[in-house]
Amino acid sequence: MNCLWCHDDIMPDITWLNFWNPFYEPGKICTTCKEGFPIIVDHVCPMCSRPSKNEEVCGDCQRWSNSEAFQGALERNVSVFSYTPIMKDMMAKWKYRGDYELIHMFSEDVRKKFKEAFGKSKATLVPIPLSSSREKERGFNQAKAIAMLLKRPIESVLTRVQDEKQSKKTRQERMEAENPFQLVKEVKGEIILIDDIYTTGMTLHWAAELLKKGGSTKIQSFTLIRS
Amino acid sequence: MNIKNPTENPSNVYAAHLSGKILLRNEIPFTETEIEMLLNQKFLNEIRGIEDSNFGYRCVRCGNQKRYLIGRIPTKTGKQIYCRNCIEMGRVSTFEPLYKWAGPELPLDRLKNPCAWEGQLTVHQKIASDKINEAMTNRTKLLTWAVCGAGKTEMLFRGLTDAISRGDRICLATPRADVVRELVPRFRKAFPEVSITALYGGSPDKDDGCQFVISTTHQLFRYERAFDVMIIDEADAFPFYADASLVYAAKKARKESSSLIFLTATPRKWIKLQSACGFLPTVFVPSRYHGHPLPVPTFPSCYSLKKSLQKDKLPPKINDWIAEKERNNRRFLLFVPSIEMAEQISKLTKYEYVHADDPDRIEKVECFRKGEITALITTTILERGVTFPSIDVAVIDAGHNVFDVAALVQIAGRAGRNAKDPYGDVSFFHQGKSDAMVGAVKMIEMMNNLAKERVK
Ligand SMILES: [Zn+2]
Ligand SMILES: [Zn+2]
Ligand SMILES: [Zn+2]
């Protein structure tokens, strides 16, 4: 096997423990490269996974909780990696160049973090959608790619009606803009939204608000990166 | 642009951009309507980007078949396949086809006497120049083995002059972008009327129907059966030597009937072997254009290197070497085996350092070339192609395995390239002599002896 990042040969690290585990799939990444990708360990905001020294709820999250429209929509967000230059490089190669395979570097870390955060939760996984034109161009939806690593049922109940381009707007403008998503099918019960990156949290809050209106009870999110 | 009578034949406008190329849809600089029209006219063909065979998948653009460089994207209906090897140039996949020109070939100008160079060739250069011209005219292969500083570029001028007059499309490919940047102005000066383009990752030039393409070997992926003359410079250099897909690209970019000229100073085994067996006719240019022998490296030992650097000091021997150069107003290059060492020695000496991923690399090299800075510390990236007049060279930790025979011969060849100053000092500081160091000296001495014999 070769490392997906540096192409060097890697010896899979097989122990008796994982030898008998038919679901064990090592990440396709060598130990040197693995060390370069910044896993979030501790000292984070309990609501959004942003670094926070004394683990207090951050200012942004307090604003979300105080906002009328989004209050209580998204219970919390859990992320696996922080957004350092190597992660930016990875995102450029994965999303913009379209090198889908790179996600398999993180299969182990993603599963581990998910298990730590959500345990045996029966929640339904809902990936954040792309507009159909964007998905066609890229050939895949990155949020779904992450969800698929988790080997649990996935419900693609959201569609994106607007274009992804929203980076030019200010935070205020974005909060006041129209919800870019539509709910195709209502899902009762618990939901874990999946996306590639949590930046302002806007996208996930839009999706959460919609699902909540549709009757979901507890909505959390899980992203590969917290920027 | 080099379009003959666009009004007479409107397809020439398209041929200028597309002839001899194999491109992704988004690399074609025309509107959707125009592309549809060309497809309907059968001037443009859509072909599969990934071929499926009994041996697995193969990328049609770069020839990659390595399983770990073939990617899979799961979809509702199964899976799509893409190539990871050439993905930096845009993704080729089972749902992203390639487009190949099938219309009339782009007619090129046939300039008479395009060469403005007025210099004189030496006896050795003349012999090689005639052989090169012969190979280009007869569409055959030739290995030109010329020592560093033999004046390879000038030896090409005669053959290129005739090729241009025939209306041939010409490509000079080299593994290094630095070398492309260095060669282009020299060829533009020699052939001022000819359309010449420079292609490397991120280059500002585009090929919109140029007669002469100077390119990194990577950029050749976008060509298919384009060139009548293919010159491969530094044929043995990494990564061309290491990467089979670049060999594939160079082969694919040539027309079936075309000439292939390898230029090298240090042919590695495979080329030497072909040459020795007579598969590849060879012309050897053993002396530098100024007729002086290649400088032979000396091997000053420097066993304290590791210890000194651990204490963040330069070993006294290297310190003395640098001080002597400074006293005599000599400019010099310091080659080091790693970026870390480059950085450390840069701090200790206050001289700039460059490495492959240095964003300011081009400017630093330019500064050194112009004589604005006295010295430059470098990893092996400056070992070939790039020429600086009147410099001395030292290699620190020359026994390190990044310095193989070819690299060391090339490094030694950086010194004494100027006729006014033909004797450069080349010092290989080492912590124990390596076979490569001994091999390099043997090779240099052999070439110097051959040069002497030829003169007699
Ligand atoms: Zn690696
Ligand atoms: Zn927070
Ligand atoms: Zn390819």
mmCIF file with all atom_site columns, C-alpha atoms in Angstrom, chain A residues 9-73:
data_model
loop_
_atom_site.group_PDB
_atom_site.id
_atom_site.type_symbol
_atom_site.label_atom_id
_atom_site.label_alt_id
_atom_site.label_comp_id
_atom_site.label_asym_id
_atom_site.label_entity_id
_atom_site.label_seq_id
_atom_site.pdbx_PDB_ins_code
_atom_site.Cartn_x
_atom_site.Cartn_y
_atom_site.Cartn_z
_atom_site.occupancy
_atom_site.B_iso_or_equiv
_atom_site.pdbx_formal_charge
_atom_site.auth_seq_id
_atom_site.auth_comp_id
_atom_site.auth_asym_id
_atom_site.auth_atom_id
_atom_site.pdbx_PDB_model_num
ATOM 1  C CA . ASP A 1 9  ? 5.231   2.614   0.615  1.00 0.00 ? 9  ASP A CA 1
ATOM 2  C CA . ILE A 1 10 ? 3.570   1.899   3.938  1.00 0.00 ? 10 ILE A CA 1
ATOM 3  C CA . MET A 1 11 ? 3.506   -1.238  5.983  1.00 0.00 ? 11 MET A CA 1
ATOM 4  C CA . PRO A 1 12 ? 0.014   -1.655  7.401  1.00 0.00 ? 12 PRO A CA 1
ATOM 5  C CA . ASP A 1 13 ? 0.185   -1.902  11.128 1.00 0.00 ? 13 ASP A CA 1
ATOM 6  C CA . ILE A 1 14 ? -1.567  -5.209  11.771 1.00 0.00 ? 14 ILE A CA 1
ATOM 7  C CA . THR A 1 15 ? -2.058  -6.429  15.300 1.00 0.00 ? 15 THR A CA 1
ATOM 8  C CA . TRP A 1 16 ? -4.019  -9.387  16.633 1.00 0.00 ? 16 TRP A CA 1
ATOM 9  C CA . LEU A 1 17 ? -6.666  -6.950  17.680 1.00 0.00 ? 17 LEU A CA 1
ATOM 10 C CA . ASN A 1 18 ? -7.435  -5.610  14.249 1.00 0.00 ? 18 ASN A CA 1
ATOM 11 C CA . PHE A 1 19 ? -6.514  -8.827  12.442 1.00 0.00 ? 19 PHE A CA 1
ATOM 12 C CA . TRP A 1 20 ? -9.753  -10.400 13.624 1.00 0.00 ? 20 TRP A CA 1
ATOM 13 C CA . ASN A 1 21 ? -11.810 -7.274  13.107 1.00 0.00 ? 21 ASN A CA 1
ATOM 14 C CA . PRO A 1 22 ? -13.391 -7.500  9.656  1.00 0.00 ? 22 PRO A CA 1
ATOM 15 C CA . PHE A 1 23 ? -14.312 -3.785  9.784  1.00 0.00 ? 23 PHE A CA 1
ATOM 16 C CA . TYR A 1 24 ? -10.784 -2.591  10.510 1.00 0.00 ? 24 TYR A CA 1
ATOM 17 C CA . GLU A 1 25 ? -9.505  -0.417  7.700  1.00 0.00 ? 25 GLU A CA 1
ATOM 18 C CA . PRO A 1 26 ? -6.276  1.448   8.355  1.00 0.00 ? 26 PRO A CA 1
ATOM 19 C CA . GLY A 1 27 ? -6.011  5.011   7.052  1.00 0.00 ? 27 GLY A CA 1
ATOM 20 C CA . LYS A 1 28 ? -4.004  5.075   3.856  1.00 0.00 ? 28 LYS A CA 1
ATOM 21 C CA . ILE A 1 29 ? -1.386  7.422   5.227  1.00 0.00 ? 29 ILE A CA 1
ATOM 22 C CA . CYS A 1 30 ? 2.161   6.941   6.499  1.00 0.00 ? 30 CYS A CA 1
ATOM 23 C CA . THR A 1 31 ? 3.044   7.798   10.073 1.00 0.00 ? 31 THR A CA 1
ATOM 24 C CA . THR A 1 32 ? 5.189   10.792  9.082  1.00 0.00 ? 32 THR A CA 1
ATOM 25 C CA . CYS A 1 33 ? 2.415   12.396  7.037  1.00 0.00 ? 33 CYS A CA 1
ATOM 26 C CA . LYS A 1 34 ? -0.173  11.521  9.668  1.00 0.00 ? 34 LYS A CA 1
ATOM 27 C CA . GLU A 1 35 ? 1.707   13.577  12.240 1.00 0.00 ? 35 GLU A CA 1
ATOM 28 C CA . GLY A 1 36 ? 1.435   16.604  9.965  1.00 0.00 ? 36 GLY A CA 1
ATOM 29 C CA . PHE A 1 37 ? -2.368  16.720  10.018 1.00 0.00 ? 37 PHE A CA 1
ATOM 30 C CA . PRO A 1 38 ? -3.576  18.586  13.108 1.00 0.00 ? 38 PRO A CA 1
ATOM 31 C CA . ILE A 1 39 ? -6.092  16.569  15.111 1.00 0.00 ? 39 ILE A CA 1
ATOM 32 C CA . ILE A 1 40 ? -8.146  18.609  17.565 1.00 0.00 ? 40 ILE A CA 1
ATOM 33 C CA . VAL A 1 41 ? -7.442  17.144  20.993 1.00 0.00 ? 41 VAL A CA 1
ATOM 34 C CA . ASP A 1 42 ? -8.926  19.219  23.774 1.00 0.00 ? 42 ASP A CA 1
ATOM 35 C CA . HIS A 1 43 ? -9.632  22.717  25.081 1.00 0.00 ? 43 HIS A CA 1
ATOM 36 C CA . VAL A 1 44 ? -12.396 23.580  22.689 1.00 0.00 ? 44 VAL A CA 1
ATOM 37 C CA . CYS A 1 45 ? -15.727 25.376  22.846 1.00 0.00 ? 45 CYS A CA 1
ATOM 38 C CA . PRO A 1 46 ? -18.186 22.608  23.806 1.00 0.00 ? 46 PRO A CA 1
ATOM 39 C CA . MET A 1 47 ? -20.660 23.865  21.228 1.00 0.00 ? 47 MET A CA 1
ATOM 40 C CA . CYS A 1 48 ? -18.566 24.357  18.107 1.00 0.00 ? 48 CYS A CA 1
ATOM 41 C CA . SER A 1 49 ? -15.103 22.742  18.628 1.00 0.00 ? 49 SER A CA 1
ATOM 42 C CA . ARG A 1 50 ? -13.222 26.026  18.245 1.00 0.00 ? 50 ARG A CA 1
ATOM 43 C CA . PRO A 1 51 ? -10.055 26.210  20.386 1.00 0.00 ? 51 PRO A CA 1
ATOM 44 C CA . SER A 1 52 ? -10.910 27.757  23.750 1.00 0.00 ? 52 SER A CA 1
ATOM 45 C CA . LYS A 1 53 ? -8.471  27.738  26.680 1.00 0.00 ? 53 LYS A CA 1
ATOM 46 C CA . ASN A 1 54 ? -10.906 27.203  29.531 1.00 0.00 ? 54 ASN A CA 1
ATOM 47 C CA . GLU A 1 55 ? -13.438 25.303  27.421 1.00 0.00 ? 55 GLU A CA 1
ATOM 48 C CA . GLU A 1 56 ? -16.060 28.016  27.746 1.00 0.00 ? 56 GLU A CA 1
ATOM 49 C CA . VAL A 1 57 ? -18.818 28.572  25.202 1.00 0.00 ? 57 VAL A CA 1
ATOM 50 C CA . CYS A 1 58 ? -17.408 31.045  22.655 1.00 0.00 ? 58 CYS A CA 1
ATOM 51 C CA . GLY A 1 59 ? -18.886 34.415  21.711 1.00 0.00 ? 59 GLY A CA 1
ATOM 52 C CA . ASP A 1 60 ? -20.162 33.216  18.357 1.00 0.00 ? 60 ASP A CA 1
ATOM 53 C CA . CYS A 1 61 ? -22.019 30.322  19.925 1.00 0.00 ? 61 CYS A CA 1
ATOM 54 C CA . GLN A 1 62 ? -23.597 32.652  22.484 1.00 0.00 ? 62 GLN A CA 1
ATOM 55 C CA . ARG A 1 63 ? -24.816 34.793  19.589 1.00 0.00 ? 63 ARG A CA 1
ATOM 56 C CA . TRP A 1 64 ? -26.310 31.748  17.889 1.00 0.00 ? 64 TRP A CA 1
ATOM 57 C CA . SER A 1 65 ? -28.137 30.842  21.094 1.00 0.00 ? 65 SER A CA 1
ATOM 58 C CA . ASN A 1 66 ? -29.492 34.371  21.425 1.00 0.00 ? 66 ASN A CA 1
ATOM 59 C CA . SER A 1 67 ? -30.659 34.644  17.839 1.00 0.00 ? 67 SER A CA 1
ATOM 60 C CA . GLU A 1 68 ? -34.370 34.189  17.463 1.00 0.00 ? 68 GLU A CA 1
ATOM 61 C CA . ALA A 1 69 ? -34.238 32.267  14.228 1.00 0.00 ? 69 ALA A CA 1
ATOM 62 C CA . PHE A 1 70 ? -31.534 29.776  15.120 1.00 0.00 ? 70 PHE A CA 1
ATOM 63 C CA . GLN A 1 71 ? -31.956 29.382  18.857 1.00 0.00 ? 71 GLN A CA 1
ATOM 64 C CA . GLY A 1 72 ? -31.593 25.745  19.816 1.00 0.00 ? 72 GLY A CA 1
ATOM 65 C CA . ALA A 1 73 ? -31.485 24.555  16.216 1.00 0.00 ? 73 ALA A CA 1
#
